[in-house]
Short mmCIF file of C-alpha atoms and ligand atoms in Angstrom, two decimals:
data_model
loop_
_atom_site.label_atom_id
_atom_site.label_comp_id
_atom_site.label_asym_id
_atom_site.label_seq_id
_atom_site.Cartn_x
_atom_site.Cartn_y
_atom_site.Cartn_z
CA UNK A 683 -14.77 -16.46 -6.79
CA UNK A 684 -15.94 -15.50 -2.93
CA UNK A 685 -13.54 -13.33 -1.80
CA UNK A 686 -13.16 -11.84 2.20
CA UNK A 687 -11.76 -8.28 2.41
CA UNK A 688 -10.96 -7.34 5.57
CA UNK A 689 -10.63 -3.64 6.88
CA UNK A 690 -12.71 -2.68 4.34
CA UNK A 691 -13.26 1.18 4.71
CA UNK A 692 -9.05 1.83 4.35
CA UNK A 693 -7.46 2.95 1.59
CA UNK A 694 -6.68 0.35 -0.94
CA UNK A 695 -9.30 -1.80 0.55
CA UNK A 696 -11.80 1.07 -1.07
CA UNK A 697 -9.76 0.77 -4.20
CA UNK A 698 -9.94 -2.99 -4.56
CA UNK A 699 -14.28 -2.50 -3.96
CA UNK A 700 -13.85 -0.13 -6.80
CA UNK A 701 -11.80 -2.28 -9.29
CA UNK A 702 -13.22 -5.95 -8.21
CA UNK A 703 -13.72 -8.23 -11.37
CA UNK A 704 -17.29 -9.29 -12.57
CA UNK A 705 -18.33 -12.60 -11.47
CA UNK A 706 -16.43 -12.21 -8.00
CA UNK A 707 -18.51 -12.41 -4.75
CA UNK A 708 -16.87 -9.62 -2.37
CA UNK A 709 -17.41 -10.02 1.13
CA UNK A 710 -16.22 -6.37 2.72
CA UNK A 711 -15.70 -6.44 6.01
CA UNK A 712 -14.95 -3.50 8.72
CA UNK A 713 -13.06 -3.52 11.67
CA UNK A 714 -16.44 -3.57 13.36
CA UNK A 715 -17.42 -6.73 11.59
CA UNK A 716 -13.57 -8.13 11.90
CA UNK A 717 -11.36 -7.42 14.38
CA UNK A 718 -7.87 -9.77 12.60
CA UNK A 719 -6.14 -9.25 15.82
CA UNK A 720 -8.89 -11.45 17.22
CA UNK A 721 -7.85 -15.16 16.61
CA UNK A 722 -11.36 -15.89 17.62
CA UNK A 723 -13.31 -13.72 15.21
CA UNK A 724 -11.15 -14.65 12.62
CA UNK A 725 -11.77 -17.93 12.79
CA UNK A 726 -15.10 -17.96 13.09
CA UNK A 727 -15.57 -14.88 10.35
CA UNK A 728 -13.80 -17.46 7.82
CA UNK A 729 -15.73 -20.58 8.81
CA UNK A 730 -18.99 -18.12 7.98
CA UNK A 731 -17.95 -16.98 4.77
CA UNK A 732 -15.93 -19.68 3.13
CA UNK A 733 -14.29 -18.02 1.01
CA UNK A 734 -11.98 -18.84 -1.95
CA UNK A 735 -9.33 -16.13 -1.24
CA UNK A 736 -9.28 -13.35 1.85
CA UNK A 737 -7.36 -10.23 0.97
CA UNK A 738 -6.01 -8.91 4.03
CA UNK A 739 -6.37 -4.79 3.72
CA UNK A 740 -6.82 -4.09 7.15
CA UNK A 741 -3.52 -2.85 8.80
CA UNK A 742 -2.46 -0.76 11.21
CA UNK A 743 -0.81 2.37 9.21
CA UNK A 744 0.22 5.06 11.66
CA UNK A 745 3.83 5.01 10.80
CA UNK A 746 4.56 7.50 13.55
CA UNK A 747 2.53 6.39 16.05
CA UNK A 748 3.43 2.46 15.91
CA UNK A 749 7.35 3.92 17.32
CA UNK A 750 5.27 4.21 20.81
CA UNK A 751 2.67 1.51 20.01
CA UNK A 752 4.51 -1.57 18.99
CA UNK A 753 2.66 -3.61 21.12
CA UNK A 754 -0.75 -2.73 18.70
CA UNK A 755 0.78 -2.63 15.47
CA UNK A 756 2.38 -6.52 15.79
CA UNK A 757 -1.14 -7.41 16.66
CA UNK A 758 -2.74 -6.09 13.68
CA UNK A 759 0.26 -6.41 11.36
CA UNK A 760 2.18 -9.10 12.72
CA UNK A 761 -0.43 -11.10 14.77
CA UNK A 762 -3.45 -11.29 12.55
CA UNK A 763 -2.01 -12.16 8.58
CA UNK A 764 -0.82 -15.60 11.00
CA UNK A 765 -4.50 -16.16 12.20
CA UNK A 766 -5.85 -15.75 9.21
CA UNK A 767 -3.25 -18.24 7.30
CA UNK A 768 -4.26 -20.56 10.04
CA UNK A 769 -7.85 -20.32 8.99
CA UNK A 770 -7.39 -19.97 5.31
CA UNK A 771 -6.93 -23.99 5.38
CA UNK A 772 -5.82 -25.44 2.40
CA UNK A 773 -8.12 -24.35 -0.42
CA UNK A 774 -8.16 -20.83 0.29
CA UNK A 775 -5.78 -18.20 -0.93
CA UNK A 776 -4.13 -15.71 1.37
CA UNK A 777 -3.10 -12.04 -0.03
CA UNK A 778 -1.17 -9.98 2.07
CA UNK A 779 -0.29 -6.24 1.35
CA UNK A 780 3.15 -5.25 2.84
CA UNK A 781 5.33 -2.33 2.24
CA UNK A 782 8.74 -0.86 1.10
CA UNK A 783 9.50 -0.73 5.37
CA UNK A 784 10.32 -3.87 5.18
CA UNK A 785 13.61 -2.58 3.50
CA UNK A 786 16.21 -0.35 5.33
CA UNK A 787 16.09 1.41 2.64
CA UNK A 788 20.19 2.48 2.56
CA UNK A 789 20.89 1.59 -1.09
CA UNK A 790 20.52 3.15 -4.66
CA UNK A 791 19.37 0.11 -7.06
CA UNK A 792 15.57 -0.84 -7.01
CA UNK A 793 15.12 -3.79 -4.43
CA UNK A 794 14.16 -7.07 -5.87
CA UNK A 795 11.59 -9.52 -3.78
CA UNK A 796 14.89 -11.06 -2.64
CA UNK A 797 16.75 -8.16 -1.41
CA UNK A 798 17.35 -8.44 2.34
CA UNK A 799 14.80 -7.04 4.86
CA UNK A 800 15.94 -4.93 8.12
CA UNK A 801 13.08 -2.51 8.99
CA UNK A 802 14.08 0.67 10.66
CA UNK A 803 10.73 1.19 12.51
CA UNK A 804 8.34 -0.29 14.59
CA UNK A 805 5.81 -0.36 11.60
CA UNK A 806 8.01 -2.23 9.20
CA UNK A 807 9.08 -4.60 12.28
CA UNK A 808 5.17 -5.25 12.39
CA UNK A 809 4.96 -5.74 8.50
CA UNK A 810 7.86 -8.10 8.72
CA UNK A 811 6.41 -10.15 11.51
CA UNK A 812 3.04 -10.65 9.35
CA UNK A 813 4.84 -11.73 6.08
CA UNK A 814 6.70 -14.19 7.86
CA UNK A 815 3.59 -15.40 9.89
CA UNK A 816 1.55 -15.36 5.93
CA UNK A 817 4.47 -17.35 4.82
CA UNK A 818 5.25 -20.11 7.78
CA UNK A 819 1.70 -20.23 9.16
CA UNK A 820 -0.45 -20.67 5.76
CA UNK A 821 -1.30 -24.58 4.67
CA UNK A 822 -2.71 -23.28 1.27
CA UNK A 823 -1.79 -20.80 -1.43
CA UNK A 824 -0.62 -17.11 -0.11
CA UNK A 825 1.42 -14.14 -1.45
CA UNK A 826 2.30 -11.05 -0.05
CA UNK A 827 2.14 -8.07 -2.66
CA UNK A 828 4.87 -5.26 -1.51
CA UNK A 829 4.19 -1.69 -2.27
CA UNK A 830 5.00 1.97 -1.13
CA UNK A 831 3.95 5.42 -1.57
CA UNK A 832 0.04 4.39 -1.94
CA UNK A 833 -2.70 7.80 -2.69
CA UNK A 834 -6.27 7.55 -3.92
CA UNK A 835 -8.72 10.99 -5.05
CA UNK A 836 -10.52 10.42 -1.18
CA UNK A 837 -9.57 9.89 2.17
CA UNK A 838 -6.59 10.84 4.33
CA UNK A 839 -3.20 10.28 1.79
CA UNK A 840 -0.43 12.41 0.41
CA UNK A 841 -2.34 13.93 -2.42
CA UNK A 842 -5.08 14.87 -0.60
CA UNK A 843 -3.33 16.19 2.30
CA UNK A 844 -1.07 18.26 -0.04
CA UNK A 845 -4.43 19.38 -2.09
CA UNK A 846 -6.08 20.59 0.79
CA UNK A 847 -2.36 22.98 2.01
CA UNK A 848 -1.64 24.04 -1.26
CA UNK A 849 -5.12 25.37 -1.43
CA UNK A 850 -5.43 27.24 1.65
CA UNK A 851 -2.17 28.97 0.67
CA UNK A 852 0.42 27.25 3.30
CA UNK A 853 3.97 27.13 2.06
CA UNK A 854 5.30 23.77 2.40
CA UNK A 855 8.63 22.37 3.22
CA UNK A 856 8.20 18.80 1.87
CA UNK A 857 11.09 15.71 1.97
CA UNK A 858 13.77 15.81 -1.17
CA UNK A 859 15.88 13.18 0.23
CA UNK A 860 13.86 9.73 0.31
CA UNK A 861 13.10 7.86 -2.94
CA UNK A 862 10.33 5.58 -4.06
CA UNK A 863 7.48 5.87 -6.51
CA UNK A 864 4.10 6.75 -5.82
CA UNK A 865 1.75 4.60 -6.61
CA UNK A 866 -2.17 5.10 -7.04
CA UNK A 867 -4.09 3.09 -5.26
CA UNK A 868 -6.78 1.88 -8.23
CA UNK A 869 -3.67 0.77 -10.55
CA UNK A 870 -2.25 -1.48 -7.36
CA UNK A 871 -5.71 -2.38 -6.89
CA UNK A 872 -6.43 -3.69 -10.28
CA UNK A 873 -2.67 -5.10 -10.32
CA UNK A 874 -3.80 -7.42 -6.97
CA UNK A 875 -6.86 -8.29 -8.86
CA UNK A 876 -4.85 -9.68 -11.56
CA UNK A 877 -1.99 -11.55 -9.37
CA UNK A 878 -5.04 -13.03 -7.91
CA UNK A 879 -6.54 -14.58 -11.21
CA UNK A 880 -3.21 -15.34 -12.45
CA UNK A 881 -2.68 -17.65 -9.20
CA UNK A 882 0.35 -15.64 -8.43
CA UNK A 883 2.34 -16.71 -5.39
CA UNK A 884 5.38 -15.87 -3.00
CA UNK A 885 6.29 -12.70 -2.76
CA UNK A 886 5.28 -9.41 -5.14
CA UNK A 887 6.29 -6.10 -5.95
CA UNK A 888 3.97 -3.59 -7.72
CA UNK A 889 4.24 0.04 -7.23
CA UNK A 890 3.55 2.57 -10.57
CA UNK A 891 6.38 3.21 -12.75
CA UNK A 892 9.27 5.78 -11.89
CA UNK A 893 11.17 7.87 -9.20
CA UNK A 894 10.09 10.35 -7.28
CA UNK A 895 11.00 12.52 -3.83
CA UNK A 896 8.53 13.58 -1.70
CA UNK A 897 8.95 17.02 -2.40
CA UNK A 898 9.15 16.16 -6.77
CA UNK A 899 5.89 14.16 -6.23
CA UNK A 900 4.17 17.40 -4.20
CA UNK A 901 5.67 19.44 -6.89
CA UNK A 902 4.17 17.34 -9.61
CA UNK A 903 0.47 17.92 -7.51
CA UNK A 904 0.64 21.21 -7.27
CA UNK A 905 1.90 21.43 -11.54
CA UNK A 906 -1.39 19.29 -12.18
CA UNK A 907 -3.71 21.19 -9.72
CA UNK A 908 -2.96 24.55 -11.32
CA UNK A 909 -3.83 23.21 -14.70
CA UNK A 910 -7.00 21.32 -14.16
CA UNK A 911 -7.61 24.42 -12.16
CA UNK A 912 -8.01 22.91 -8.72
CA UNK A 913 -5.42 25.50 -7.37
CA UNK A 914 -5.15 29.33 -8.03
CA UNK A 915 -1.62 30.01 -8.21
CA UNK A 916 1.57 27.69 -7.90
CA UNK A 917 2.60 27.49 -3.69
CA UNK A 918 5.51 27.45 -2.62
CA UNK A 919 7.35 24.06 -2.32
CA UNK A 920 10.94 23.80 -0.44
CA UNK A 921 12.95 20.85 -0.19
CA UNK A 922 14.54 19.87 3.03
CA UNK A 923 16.50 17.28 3.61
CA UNK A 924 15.12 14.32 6.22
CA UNK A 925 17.15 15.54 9.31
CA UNK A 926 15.24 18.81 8.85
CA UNK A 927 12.22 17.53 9.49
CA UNK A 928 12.83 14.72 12.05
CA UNK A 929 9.69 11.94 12.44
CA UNK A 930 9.38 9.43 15.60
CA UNK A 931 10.02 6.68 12.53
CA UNK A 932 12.94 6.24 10.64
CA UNK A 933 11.61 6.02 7.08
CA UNK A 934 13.90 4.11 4.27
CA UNK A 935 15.84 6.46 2.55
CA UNK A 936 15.40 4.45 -0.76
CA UNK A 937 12.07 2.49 -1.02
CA UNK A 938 12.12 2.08 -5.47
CA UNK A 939 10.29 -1.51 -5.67
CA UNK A 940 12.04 -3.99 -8.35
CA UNK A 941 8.76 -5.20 -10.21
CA UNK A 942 10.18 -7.13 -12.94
CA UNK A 943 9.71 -10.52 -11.95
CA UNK A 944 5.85 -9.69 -11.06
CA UNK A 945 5.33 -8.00 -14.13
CA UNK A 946 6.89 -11.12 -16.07
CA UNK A 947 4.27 -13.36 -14.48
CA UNK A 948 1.41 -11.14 -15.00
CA UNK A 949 2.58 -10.15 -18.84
CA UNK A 950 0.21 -11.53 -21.49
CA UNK A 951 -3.04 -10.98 -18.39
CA UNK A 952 -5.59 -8.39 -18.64
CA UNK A 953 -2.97 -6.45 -16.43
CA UNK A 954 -1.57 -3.30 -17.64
CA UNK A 955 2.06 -2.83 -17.54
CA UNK A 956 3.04 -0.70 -14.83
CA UNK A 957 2.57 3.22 -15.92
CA UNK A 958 4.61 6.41 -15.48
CA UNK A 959 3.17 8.01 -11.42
CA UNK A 960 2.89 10.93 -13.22
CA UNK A 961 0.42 9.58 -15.53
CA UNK A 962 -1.54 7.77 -12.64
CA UNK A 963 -1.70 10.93 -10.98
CA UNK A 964 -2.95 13.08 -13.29
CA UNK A 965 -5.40 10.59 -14.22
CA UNK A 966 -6.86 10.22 -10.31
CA UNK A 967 -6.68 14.40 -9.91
CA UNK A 968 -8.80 14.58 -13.45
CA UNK A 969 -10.70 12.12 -11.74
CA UNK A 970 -11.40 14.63 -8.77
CA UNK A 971 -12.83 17.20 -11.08
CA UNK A 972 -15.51 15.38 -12.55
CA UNK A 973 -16.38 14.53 -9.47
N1 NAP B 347 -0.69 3.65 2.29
C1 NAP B 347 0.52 3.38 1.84
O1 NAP B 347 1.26 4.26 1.40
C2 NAP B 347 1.03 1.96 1.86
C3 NAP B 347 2.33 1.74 1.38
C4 NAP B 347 2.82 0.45 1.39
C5 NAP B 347 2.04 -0.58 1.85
N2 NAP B 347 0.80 -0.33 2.33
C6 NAP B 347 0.04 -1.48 2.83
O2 NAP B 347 -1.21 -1.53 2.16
C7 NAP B 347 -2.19 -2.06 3.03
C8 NAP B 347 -3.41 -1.18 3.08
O3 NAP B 347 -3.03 0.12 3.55
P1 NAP B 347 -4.00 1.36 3.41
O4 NAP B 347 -3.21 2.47 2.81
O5 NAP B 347 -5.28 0.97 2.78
O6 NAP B 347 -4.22 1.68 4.96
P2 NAP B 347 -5.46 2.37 5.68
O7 NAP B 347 -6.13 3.33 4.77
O8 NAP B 347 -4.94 2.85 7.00
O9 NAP B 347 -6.47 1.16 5.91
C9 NAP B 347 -6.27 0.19 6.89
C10 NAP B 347 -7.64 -0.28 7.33
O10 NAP B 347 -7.46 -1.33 8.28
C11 NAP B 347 -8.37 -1.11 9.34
N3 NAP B 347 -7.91 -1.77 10.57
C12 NAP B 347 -7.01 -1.33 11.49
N4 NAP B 347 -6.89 -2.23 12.47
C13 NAP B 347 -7.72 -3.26 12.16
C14 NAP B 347 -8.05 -4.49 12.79
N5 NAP B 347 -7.48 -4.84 13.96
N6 NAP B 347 -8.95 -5.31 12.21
C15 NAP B 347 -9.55 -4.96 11.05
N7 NAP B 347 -9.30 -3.79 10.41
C16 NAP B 347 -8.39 -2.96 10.96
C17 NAP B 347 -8.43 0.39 9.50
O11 NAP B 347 -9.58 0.73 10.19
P3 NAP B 347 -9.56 2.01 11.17
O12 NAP B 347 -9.54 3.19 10.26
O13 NAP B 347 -10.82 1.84 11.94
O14 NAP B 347 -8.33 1.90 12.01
C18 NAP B 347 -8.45 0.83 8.03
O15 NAP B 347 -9.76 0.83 7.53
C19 NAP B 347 -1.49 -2.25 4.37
O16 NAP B 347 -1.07 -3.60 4.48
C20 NAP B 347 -0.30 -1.35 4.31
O17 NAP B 347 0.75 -1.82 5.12
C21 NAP B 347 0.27 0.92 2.33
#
């Protein structure tokens, strides 16, 4: 299998290097090497590699920022998923990552991949725009896999940003009013990895299992980091509602991913069913101390 990975040093696209199956030809590319919001490169980057399936990792991620660049986020996130179903063809299968934005986010039941979309930001908008370009615009096979709350051991994420406060002794007053699940980035990783050999189509949800706030999930860091001795002492973690601590993009206030039907279809695979954040987490923190 010759796959093309595109934005290749972000997060999950790092993940999916890490967890790619034996046998499978990855072809990583940069934003250097592949601009997506460049019909032109695309087209020619996927006559040149020919490849059986492109994940599409690259994305543009600055929730904040997108509220004042729209303009650059539909043509990364809404823009290029359509070029590249254009030059997928017919034999080629098209993976597109999209998020829990899609969703306004205002109810209290985990959303299925049916539940109705109405993004509340500029980012979702974006995310929106390229599902519906993966799903319109694509002659062959495609599926989008939705997620939220993604954090790996490295780069800039919420554990890592949280590790590196807690540790210099900042008090934090972290989000207790938005829901989701955090999800690490290996387990989606390895999740897409197995929706791709399982020929899995449409659209996906995977996330790790359970609930969490903001604030529960730093809690739960700073628990872990105390044992495995990353931290000296426990800081000091206050929970403030969302209109406390006002961001340029509305976020949804509920964003818990229904996987069931995905994890039917995958059952009986080399997949794992979905596992407890918690566990996740203190798995990719251990992780960070034998490093
Ligand atoms: N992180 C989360 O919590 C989360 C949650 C839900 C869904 N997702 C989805 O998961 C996917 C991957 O996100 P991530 O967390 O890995 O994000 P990330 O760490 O920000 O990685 C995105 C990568 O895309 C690259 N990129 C930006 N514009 C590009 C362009 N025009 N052409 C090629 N590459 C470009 C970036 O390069 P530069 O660094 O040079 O800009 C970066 O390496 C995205 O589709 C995102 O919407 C993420």
């Amino acid at each position: 299998m010759r796959v093309l990975l595109t934005g290749s040093g972000g997060q999950l696209a790092r993940a999916l290097q890490r967890t790619a199956p034996p046998g499978c030809t990855l072809v990583a590319l940069g934003r250097e090497r592949l601009d997506v919001s460049d019909r032109g490169e695309v087209v020619e980057c996927v006559a040149t590699v020919r490849p059986d399936v492109i994940i599409n990792a690259a994305a543009y991620t600055s929730v904040d920022l997108a509220e004042s660049e729209e303009a650059r986020a539909r043509a990364v996130n809404g823009a290029g998923p359509g070029y590249l179903a254009e030059a997928a063809g017919r034999a080629c299968r098209l993976v597109q990552p999209s998020t829990d934005y899609v969703f306004e986010g205002s109810g209290a039941t985990p959303l299925g991949t049916d539940a109705p979309t109405n993004p509340g930001s500029a980012y979702g908008r974006s995310k929106l725009e390229g599902e519906r370009a993966v799903a319109e615009r694509s002659n062959g096979p495609w599926m989008i896999v939705r997620t939220a709350w993604v954090y790996s051991g490295d780069g800039r994420n919420f554990l890592t940003s949280m590790l590196q406060q807690m540790g210099s002794g900042t008090s934090l007053r972290v989000v207790d009013d938005q829901l989701g699940t955090p999800t690490s980035a290996d387990s989606l990783a390895t999740a897409i990895w197995c929706m791709v050999e399982g020929e899995l189509g449409g659209i996906q949800h995977w996330t790790d299992d359970g609930t969490a706030t903001w604030c529960s999930f730093a809690r739960e860091i700073a628990r872990i980091g105390l044992e495995l001795g990353m931290l000296d002492s426990l800081p000091e973690i206050t929970g403030v509602s969302s209109s406390e601590r006002r961001t340029p993009a509305r976020r949804p206030g509920y964003a818990v991913l229904d996987k069931t039907e995905t994890w039917d279809r995958l059952e009986g695979t080399r997949c794992m069913p979905p596992v407890d954040w918690r566990e996740n987490l203190r798995r990719t923190m251990e992780g960070l101390t034998d490093a």
